[in-house]
Short mmCIF file of C-alpha atoms in Angstrom, two decimals:
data_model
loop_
_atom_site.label_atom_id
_atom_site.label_comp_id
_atom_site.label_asym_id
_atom_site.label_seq_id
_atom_site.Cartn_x
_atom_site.Cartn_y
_atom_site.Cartn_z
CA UNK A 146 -7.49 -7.45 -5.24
CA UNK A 147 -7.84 -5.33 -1.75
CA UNK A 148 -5.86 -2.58 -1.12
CA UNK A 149 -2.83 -1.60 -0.71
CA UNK A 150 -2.99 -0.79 3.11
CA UNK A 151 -3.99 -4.43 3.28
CA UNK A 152 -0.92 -6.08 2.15
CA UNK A 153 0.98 -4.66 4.85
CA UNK A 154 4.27 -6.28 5.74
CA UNK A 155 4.89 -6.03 9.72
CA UNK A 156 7.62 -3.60 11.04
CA UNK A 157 9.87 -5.03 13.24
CA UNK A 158 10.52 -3.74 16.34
CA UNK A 159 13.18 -5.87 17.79
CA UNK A 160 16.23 -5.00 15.71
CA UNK A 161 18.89 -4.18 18.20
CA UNK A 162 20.98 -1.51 15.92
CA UNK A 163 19.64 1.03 13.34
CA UNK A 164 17.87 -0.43 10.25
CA UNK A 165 20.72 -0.15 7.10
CA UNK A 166 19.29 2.23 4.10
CA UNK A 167 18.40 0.20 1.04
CA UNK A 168 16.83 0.54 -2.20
CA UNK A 169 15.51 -1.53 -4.47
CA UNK A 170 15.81 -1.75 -8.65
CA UNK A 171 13.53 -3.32 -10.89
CA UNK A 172 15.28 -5.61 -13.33
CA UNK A 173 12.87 -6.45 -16.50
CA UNK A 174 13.54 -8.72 -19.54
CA UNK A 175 13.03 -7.93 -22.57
CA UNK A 176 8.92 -8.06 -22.65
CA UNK A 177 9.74 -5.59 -19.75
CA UNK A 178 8.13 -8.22 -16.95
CA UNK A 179 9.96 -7.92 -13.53
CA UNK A 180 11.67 -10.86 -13.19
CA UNK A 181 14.40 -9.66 -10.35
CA UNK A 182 14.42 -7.16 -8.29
CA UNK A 183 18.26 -5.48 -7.64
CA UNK A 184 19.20 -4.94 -3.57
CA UNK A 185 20.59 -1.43 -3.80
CA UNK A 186 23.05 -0.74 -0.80
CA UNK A 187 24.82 2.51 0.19
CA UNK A 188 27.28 1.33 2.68
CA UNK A 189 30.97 1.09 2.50
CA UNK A 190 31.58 -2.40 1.17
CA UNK A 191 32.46 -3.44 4.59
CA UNK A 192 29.17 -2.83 5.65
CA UNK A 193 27.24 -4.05 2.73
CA UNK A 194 26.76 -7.57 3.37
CA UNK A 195 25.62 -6.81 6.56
CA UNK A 196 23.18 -4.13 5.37
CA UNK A 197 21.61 -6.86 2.89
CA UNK A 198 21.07 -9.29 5.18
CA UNK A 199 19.63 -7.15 7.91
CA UNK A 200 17.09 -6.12 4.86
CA UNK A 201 16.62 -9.95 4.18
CA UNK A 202 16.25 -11.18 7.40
CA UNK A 203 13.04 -8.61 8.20
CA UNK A 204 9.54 -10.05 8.62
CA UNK A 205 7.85 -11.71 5.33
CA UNK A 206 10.44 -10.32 3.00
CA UNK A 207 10.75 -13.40 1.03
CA UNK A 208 6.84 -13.34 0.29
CA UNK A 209 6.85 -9.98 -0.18
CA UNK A 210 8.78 -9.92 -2.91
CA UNK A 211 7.46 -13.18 -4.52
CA UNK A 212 8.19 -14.58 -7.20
CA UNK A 213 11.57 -12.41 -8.32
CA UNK A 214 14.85 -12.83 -7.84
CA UNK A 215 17.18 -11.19 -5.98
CA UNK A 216 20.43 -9.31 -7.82
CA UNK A 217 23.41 -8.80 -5.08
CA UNK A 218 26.49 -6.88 -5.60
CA UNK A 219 29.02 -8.79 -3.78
CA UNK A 220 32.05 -7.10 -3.62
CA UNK A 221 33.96 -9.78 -1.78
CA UNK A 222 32.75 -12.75 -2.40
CA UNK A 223 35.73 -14.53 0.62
CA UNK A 224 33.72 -12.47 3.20
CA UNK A 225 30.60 -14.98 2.75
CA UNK A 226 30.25 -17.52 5.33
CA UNK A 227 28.38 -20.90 6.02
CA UNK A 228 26.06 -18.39 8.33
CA UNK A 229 25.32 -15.58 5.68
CA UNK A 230 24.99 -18.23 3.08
CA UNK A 231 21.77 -19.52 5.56
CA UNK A 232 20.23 -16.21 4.44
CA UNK A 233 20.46 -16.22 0.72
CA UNK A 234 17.87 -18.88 -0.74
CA UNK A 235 19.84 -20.06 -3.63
CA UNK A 236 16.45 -20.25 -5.64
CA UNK A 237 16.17 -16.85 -5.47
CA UNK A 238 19.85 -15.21 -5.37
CA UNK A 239 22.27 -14.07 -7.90
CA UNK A 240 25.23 -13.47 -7.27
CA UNK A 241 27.38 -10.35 -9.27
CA UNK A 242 30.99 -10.68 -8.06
CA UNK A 243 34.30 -7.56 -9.58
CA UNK A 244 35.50 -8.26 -12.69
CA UNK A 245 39.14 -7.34 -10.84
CA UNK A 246 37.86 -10.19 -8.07
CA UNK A 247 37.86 -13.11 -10.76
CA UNK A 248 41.89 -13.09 -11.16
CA UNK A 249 42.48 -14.32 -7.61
CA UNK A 250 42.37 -18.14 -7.10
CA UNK A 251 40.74 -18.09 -4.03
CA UNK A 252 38.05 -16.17 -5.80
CA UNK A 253 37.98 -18.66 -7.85
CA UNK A 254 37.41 -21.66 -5.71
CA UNK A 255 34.67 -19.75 -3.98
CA UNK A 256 32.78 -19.05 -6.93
CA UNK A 257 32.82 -22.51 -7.83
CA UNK A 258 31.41 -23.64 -4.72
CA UNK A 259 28.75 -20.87 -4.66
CA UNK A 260 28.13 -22.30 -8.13
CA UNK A 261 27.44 -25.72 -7.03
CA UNK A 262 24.91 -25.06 -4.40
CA UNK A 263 23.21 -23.74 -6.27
CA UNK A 264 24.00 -20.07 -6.86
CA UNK A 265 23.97 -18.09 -9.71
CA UNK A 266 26.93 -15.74 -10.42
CA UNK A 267 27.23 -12.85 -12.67
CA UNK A 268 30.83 -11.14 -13.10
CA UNK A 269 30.62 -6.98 -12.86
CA UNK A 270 32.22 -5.96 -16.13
CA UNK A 271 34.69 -8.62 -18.45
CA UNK A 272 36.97 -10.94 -16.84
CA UNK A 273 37.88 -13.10 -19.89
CA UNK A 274 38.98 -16.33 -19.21
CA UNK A 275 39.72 -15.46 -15.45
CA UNK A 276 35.70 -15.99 -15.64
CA UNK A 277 35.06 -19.45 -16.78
CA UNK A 278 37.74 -20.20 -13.98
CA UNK A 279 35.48 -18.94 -11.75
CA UNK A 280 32.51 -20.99 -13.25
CA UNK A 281 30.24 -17.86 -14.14
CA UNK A 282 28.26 -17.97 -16.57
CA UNK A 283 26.32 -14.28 -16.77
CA UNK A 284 27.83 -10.72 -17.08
CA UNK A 285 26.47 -7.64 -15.15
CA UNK A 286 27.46 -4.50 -16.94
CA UNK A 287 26.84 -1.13 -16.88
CA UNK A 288 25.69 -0.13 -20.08
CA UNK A 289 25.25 3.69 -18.67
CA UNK A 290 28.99 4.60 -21.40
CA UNK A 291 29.51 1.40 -23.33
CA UNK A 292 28.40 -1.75 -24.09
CA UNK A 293 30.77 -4.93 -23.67
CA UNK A 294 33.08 -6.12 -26.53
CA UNK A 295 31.39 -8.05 -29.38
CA UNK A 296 33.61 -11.43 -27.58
CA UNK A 297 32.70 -10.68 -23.99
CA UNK A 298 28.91 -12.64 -23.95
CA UNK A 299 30.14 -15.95 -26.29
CA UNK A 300 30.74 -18.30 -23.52
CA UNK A 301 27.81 -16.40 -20.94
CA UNK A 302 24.79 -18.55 -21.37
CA UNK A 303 23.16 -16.03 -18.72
CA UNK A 304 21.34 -14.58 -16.89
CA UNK A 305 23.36 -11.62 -18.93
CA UNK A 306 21.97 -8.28 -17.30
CA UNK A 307 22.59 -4.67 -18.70
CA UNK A 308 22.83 -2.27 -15.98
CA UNK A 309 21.95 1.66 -16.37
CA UNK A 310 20.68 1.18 -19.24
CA UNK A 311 19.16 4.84 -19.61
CA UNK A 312 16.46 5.12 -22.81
CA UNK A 313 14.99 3.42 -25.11
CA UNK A 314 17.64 3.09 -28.01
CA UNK A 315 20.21 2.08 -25.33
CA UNK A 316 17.87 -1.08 -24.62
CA UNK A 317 17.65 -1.69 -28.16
CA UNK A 318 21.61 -1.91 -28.27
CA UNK A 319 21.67 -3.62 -25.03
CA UNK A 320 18.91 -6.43 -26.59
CA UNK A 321 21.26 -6.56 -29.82
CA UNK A 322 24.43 -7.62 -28.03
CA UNK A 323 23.20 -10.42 -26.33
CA UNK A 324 21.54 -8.83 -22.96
CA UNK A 325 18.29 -11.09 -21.79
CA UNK A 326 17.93 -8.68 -18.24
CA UNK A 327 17.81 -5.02 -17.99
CA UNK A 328 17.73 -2.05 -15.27
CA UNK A 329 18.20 1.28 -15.31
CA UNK A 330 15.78 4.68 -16.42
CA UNK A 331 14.86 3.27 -19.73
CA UNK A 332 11.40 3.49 -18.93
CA UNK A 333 11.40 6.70 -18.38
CA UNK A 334 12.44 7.68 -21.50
CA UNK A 335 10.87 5.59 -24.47
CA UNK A 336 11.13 6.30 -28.18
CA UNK A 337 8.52 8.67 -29.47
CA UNK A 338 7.31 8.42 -33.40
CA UNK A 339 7.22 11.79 -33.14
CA UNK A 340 4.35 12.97 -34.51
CA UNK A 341 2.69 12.56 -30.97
CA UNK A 342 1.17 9.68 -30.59
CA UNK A 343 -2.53 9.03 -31.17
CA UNK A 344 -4.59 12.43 -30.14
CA UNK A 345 -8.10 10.54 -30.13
CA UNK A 346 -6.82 8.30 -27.18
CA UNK A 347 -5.13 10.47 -25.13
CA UNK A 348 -7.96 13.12 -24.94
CA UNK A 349 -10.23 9.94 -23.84
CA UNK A 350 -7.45 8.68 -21.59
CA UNK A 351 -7.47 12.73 -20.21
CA UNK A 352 -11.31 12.76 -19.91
CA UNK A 353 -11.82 9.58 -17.95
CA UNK A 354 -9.11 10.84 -15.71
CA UNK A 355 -11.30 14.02 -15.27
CA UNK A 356 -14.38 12.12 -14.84
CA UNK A 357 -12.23 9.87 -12.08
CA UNK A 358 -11.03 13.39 -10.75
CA UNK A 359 -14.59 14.55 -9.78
CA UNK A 360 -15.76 11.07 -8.93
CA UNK A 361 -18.35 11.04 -11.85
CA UNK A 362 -20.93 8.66 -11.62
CA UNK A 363 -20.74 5.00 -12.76
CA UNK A 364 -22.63 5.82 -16.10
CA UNK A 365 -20.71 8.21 -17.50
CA UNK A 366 -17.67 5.98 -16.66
CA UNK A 367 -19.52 2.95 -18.54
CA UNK A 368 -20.00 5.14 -21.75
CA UNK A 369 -16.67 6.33 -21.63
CA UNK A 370 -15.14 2.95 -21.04
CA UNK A 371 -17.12 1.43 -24.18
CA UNK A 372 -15.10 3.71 -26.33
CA UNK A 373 -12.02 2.08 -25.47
CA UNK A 374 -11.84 -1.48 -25.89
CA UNK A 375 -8.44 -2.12 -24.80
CA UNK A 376 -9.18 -0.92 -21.42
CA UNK A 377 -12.63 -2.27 -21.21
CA UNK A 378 -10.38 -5.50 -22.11
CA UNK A 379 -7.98 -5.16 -18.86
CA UNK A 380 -10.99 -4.15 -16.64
CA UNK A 381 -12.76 -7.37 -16.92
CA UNK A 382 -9.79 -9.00 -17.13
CA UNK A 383 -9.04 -7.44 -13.80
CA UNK A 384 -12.87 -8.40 -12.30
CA UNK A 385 -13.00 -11.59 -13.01
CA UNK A 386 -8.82 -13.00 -11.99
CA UNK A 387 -8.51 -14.96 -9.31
CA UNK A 388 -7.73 -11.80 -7.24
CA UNK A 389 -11.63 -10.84 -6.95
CA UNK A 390 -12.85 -14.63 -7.51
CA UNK A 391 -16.45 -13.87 -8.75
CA UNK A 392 -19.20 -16.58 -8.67
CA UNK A 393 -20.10 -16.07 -12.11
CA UNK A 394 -18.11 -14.29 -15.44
CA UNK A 395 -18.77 -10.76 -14.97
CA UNK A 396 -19.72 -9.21 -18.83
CA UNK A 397 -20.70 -5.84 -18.18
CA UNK A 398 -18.97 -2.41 -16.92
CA UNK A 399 -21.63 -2.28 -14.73
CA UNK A 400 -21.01 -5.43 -13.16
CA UNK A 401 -17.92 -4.68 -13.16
CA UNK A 402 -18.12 -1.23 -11.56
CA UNK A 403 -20.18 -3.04 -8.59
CA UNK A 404 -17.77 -5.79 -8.07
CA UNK A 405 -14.57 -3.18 -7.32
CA UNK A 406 -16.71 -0.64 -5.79
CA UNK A 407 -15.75 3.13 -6.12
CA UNK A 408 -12.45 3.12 -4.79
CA UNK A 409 -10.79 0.65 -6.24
CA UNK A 410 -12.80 1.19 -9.41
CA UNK A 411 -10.80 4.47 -9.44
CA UNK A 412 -7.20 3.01 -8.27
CA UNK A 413 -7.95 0.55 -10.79
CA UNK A 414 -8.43 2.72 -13.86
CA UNK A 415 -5.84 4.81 -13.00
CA UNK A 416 -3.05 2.07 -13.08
CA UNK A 417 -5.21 0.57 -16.14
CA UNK A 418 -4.19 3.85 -18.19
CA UNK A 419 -0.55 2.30 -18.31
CA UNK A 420 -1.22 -1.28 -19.26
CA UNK A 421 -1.37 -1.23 -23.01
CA UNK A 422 0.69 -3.09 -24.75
CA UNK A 423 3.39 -2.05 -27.21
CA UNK A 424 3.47 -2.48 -30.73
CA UNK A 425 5.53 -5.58 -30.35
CA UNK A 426 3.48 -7.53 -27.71
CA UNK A 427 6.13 -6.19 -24.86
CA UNK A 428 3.99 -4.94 -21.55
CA UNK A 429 3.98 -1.14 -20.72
CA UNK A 430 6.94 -1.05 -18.65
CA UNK A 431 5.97 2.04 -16.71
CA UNK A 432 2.87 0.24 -15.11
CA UNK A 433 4.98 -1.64 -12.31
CA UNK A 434 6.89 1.94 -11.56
CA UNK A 435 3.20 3.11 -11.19
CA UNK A 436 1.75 0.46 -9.45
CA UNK A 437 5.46 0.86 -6.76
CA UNK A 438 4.64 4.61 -6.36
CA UNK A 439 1.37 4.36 -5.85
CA UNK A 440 1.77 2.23 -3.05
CA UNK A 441 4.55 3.74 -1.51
CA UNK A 442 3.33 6.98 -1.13
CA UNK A 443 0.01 5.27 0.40
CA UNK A 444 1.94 3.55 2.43
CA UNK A 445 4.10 6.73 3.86
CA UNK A 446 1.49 8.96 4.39
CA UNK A 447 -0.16 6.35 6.07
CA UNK A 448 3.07 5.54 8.57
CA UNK A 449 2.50 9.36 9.36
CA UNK A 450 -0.29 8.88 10.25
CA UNK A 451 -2.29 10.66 7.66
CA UNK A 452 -6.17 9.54 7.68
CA UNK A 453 -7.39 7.60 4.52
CA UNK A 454 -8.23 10.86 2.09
CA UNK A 455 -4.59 11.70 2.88
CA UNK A 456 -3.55 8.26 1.98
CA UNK A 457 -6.10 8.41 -1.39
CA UNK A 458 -4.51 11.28 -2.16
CA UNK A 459 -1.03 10.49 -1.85
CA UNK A 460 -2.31 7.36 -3.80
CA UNK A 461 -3.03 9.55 -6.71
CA UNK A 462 -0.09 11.36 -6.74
CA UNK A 463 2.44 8.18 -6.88
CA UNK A 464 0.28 6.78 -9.76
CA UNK A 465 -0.17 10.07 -11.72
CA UNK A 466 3.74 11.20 -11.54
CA UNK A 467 3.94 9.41 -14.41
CA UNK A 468 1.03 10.45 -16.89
CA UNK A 469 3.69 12.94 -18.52
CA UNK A 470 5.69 10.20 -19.97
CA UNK A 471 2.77 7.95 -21.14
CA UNK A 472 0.84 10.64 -22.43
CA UNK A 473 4.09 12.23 -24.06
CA UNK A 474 2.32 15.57 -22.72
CA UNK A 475 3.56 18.41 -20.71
CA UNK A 476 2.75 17.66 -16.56
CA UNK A 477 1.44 21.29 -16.64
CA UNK A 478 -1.41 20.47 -19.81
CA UNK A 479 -2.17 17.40 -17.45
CA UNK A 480 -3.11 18.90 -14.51
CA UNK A 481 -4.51 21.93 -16.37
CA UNK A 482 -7.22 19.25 -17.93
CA UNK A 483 -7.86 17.58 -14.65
CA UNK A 484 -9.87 18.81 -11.62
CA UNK A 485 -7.22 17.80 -9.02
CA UNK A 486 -6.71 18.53 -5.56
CA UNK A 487 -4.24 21.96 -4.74
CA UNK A 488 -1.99 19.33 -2.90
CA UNK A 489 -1.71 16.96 -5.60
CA UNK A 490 -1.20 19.47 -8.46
CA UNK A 491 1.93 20.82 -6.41
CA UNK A 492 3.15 17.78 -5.64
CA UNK A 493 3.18 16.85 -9.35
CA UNK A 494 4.12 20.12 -10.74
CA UNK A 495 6.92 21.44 -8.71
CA UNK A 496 7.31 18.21 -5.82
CA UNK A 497 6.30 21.01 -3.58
CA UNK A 498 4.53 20.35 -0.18
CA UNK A 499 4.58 17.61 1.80
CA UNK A 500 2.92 14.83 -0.81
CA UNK A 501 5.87 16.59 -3.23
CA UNK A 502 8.49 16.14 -1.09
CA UNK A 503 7.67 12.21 -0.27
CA UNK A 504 7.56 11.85 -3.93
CA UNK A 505 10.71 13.09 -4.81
CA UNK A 506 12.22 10.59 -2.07
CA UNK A 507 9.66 7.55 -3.67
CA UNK A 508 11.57 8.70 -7.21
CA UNK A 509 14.70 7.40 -5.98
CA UNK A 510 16.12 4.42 -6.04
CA UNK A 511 17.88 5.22 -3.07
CA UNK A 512 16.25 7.57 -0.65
CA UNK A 513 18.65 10.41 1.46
CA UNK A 514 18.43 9.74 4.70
CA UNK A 515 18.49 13.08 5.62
CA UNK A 516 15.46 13.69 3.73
CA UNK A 517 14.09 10.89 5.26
CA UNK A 518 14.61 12.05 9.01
CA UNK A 519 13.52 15.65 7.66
CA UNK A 520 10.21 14.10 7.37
CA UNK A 521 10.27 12.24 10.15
CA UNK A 522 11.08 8.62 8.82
CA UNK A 523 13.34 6.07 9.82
CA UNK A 524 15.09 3.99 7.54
CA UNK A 525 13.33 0.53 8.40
CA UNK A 526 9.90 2.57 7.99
CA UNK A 527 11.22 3.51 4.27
CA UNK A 528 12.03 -0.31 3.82
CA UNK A 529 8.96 -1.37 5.03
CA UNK A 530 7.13 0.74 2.70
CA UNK A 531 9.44 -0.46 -0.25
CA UNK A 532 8.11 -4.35 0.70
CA UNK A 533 4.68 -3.33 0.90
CA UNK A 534 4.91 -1.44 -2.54
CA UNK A 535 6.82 -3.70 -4.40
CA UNK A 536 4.41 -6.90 -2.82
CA UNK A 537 1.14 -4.84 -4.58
CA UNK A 538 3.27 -3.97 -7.89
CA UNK A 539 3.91 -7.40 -8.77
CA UNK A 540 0.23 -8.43 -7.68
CA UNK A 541 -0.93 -5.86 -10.41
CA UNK A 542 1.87 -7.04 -12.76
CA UNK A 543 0.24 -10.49 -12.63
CA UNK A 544 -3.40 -9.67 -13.10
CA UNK A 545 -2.88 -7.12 -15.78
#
């Protein structure tokens, strides 16, 4: 696997207007693998379709963002056109069309046709039978109040996606009523047993951070790494996928520790900390979000031109801003146990300073524009830097 920086997708520099603002939303299933990604748009719905396909029709997008699909509000579905459709691989586009739309015949007849070439289309809340005139077959709802009635999913063989779905006992409900897709903060706040989780591993997980922290040598990594067999497990996992390509198995942590080298050795163990597995097989979910901040923030402080110990650190940052959650632990314990840099501990602590501020904008799932100019980016720059971390997230996704 190479870095980040090395995965870059090209900025454009012939677009003849300003670049649209949008965002992008993870959509997981229910082993909490990315299998869609949601195209988050803050223009007036006028504007929207335009906005989207400006964002799809920039440089490399489609392999960027390889293999997911892509989840599009459509708020009028009569406003699509043989030329827009030209832009929207079938394959690779779903379709989520009003509830309120659904009643209107000519709604209808378009949905239909989107349906036969191919498309598929999700209705925005419950339409009844006005759906199944439309030929849907999947329901997008948001879940963030109330979950659909018991009848709503009977005829919906899916995709059926639960939007805003905002912890973990919300996902549960959302997985009980018939939802196969999922979005929203849920990852962010996962069910605790309560009784803190196991003490043994996190003070190891917290001491090979430190020893990362103060770029211990390669030995005392190795010792430390044989007293942890799941992530021992993922490392050579990691060494010997098709991503590295070694002549031989590699067997050893010392092997190991040669083949990545030091620095990705380190970006590698610290996105490692977040790939154990739940209790019922399901992948860590916050490992993507990781893996995307990680690289965004690299990827921003790079655009600014910040030299590659800025972009390390920024690095650190996006993949650390979310130790408090796995580790169920206070931020302020965190840092308190770590020997980090005065940037990064402000960054994480209060999203002070400049490496703060850029993460509070990567947080988002849609960035402020004025924040964005405040800091002297441009909106195509921010999308650019969404592709690029997205395109590495998914790359660790698949190897882990």
């Amino acid at each position: 696997m190479t870095d980040t920086a090395n995965t870059e997708i090209p900025m454009s520099s012939s677009e003849p207007s300003p670049f649209p603002l949008v965002g992008l939303q993870a959509v997981s299933n229910a082993q909490n693998e990315w299998v869609a990604l949601s195209f988050r748009v803050p223009a007036a719905p006028g504007d929207a379709l335009a906005a989207l396909l400006a964002a799809l029709a920039y440089p490399d997008v489609h392999a960027a963002l390889a293999p997911l699909d892509y989840v599009v509000s459509l708020p009028d579905p009569l406003a699509l056109d043989a030329t827009h459709l030209e832009q929207l691989p079938p394959a690779r586009v779903v379709l989520v069309v009003p509830a309120a739309a659904c009643a209107e015949p000519a709604v209808q007849a378009r949905c239909k046709q989107l349906a036969e070439r191919g498309y598929r289309v999700l209705v925005d809340g419950e339409a009844g039978i006005h759906a199944g005139r439309c030929a849907i077959r999947g329901m997008a709802h948001d879940c963030a109040r109330e979950l659909p009635g018991p009848l709503a999913m009977l005829t919906m063989s899916g995709p059926n996606l639960a939007r805003n779905v905002g912890d973990a006992a919300r996902l549960a409900e959302a997985r009980q009523a018939g939802f196969d897709w999922f979005s929203g903060d849920y990852a962010l706040h996962p069910e605790r047993d309560g009784n803190g989780g196991d003490g043994t591993s996190r003070k190891r997980l917290l001491a090979l951070l430190g020893l990362l922290a103060r770029d211990a040598d390669s030995r005392e990594l190795e010792i430390l790494l044989k007293q942890d067999p799941a992530l021992a497990y993922h490392l050579l996992k990691v060494v010997n996928s098709a991503a590295f390509a070694p002549s031989s198995p590699i067997h050893s942590f010392g092997q190991a520790i040669n083949v990545l080298g030091r620095r990705q050795l380190q970006r590698w163990l610290q996105l490692l900390l977040y790939a154990r597995q739940a209790e019922d097989g399901a992948a860590n979910a916050l490992l993507p979000l990781a893996a995307v901040r990680a690289a965004q923030m690299e990827a921003l402080v790079k655009q600014r031109g910040g030299d590659r110990d800025q972009q390390d650190m920024a690095f650190v940052v996006g993949v650390f801003s979310l130790l408090d959650v796995l580790l169920d632990m206070p931020m302020t314990e965190i840092v308190s146990a770590l020997s980090l840099d005065l940037e990064v501990v402000m960054a994480l602590l209060d999203r002070a300073g400049a490496l703060g501020e850029l993460l509070a904008l990567v947080e988002r799932d849609i960035a402020d524009g004025g924040a964005l100019r405040g800091l002297g980016l441009d909106h195509e720059s921010w999308w650019a830097s969404q592709l690029q971390a997205h395109h590495w997230a998914i790359q660790v996704s698949r190897n882990l």
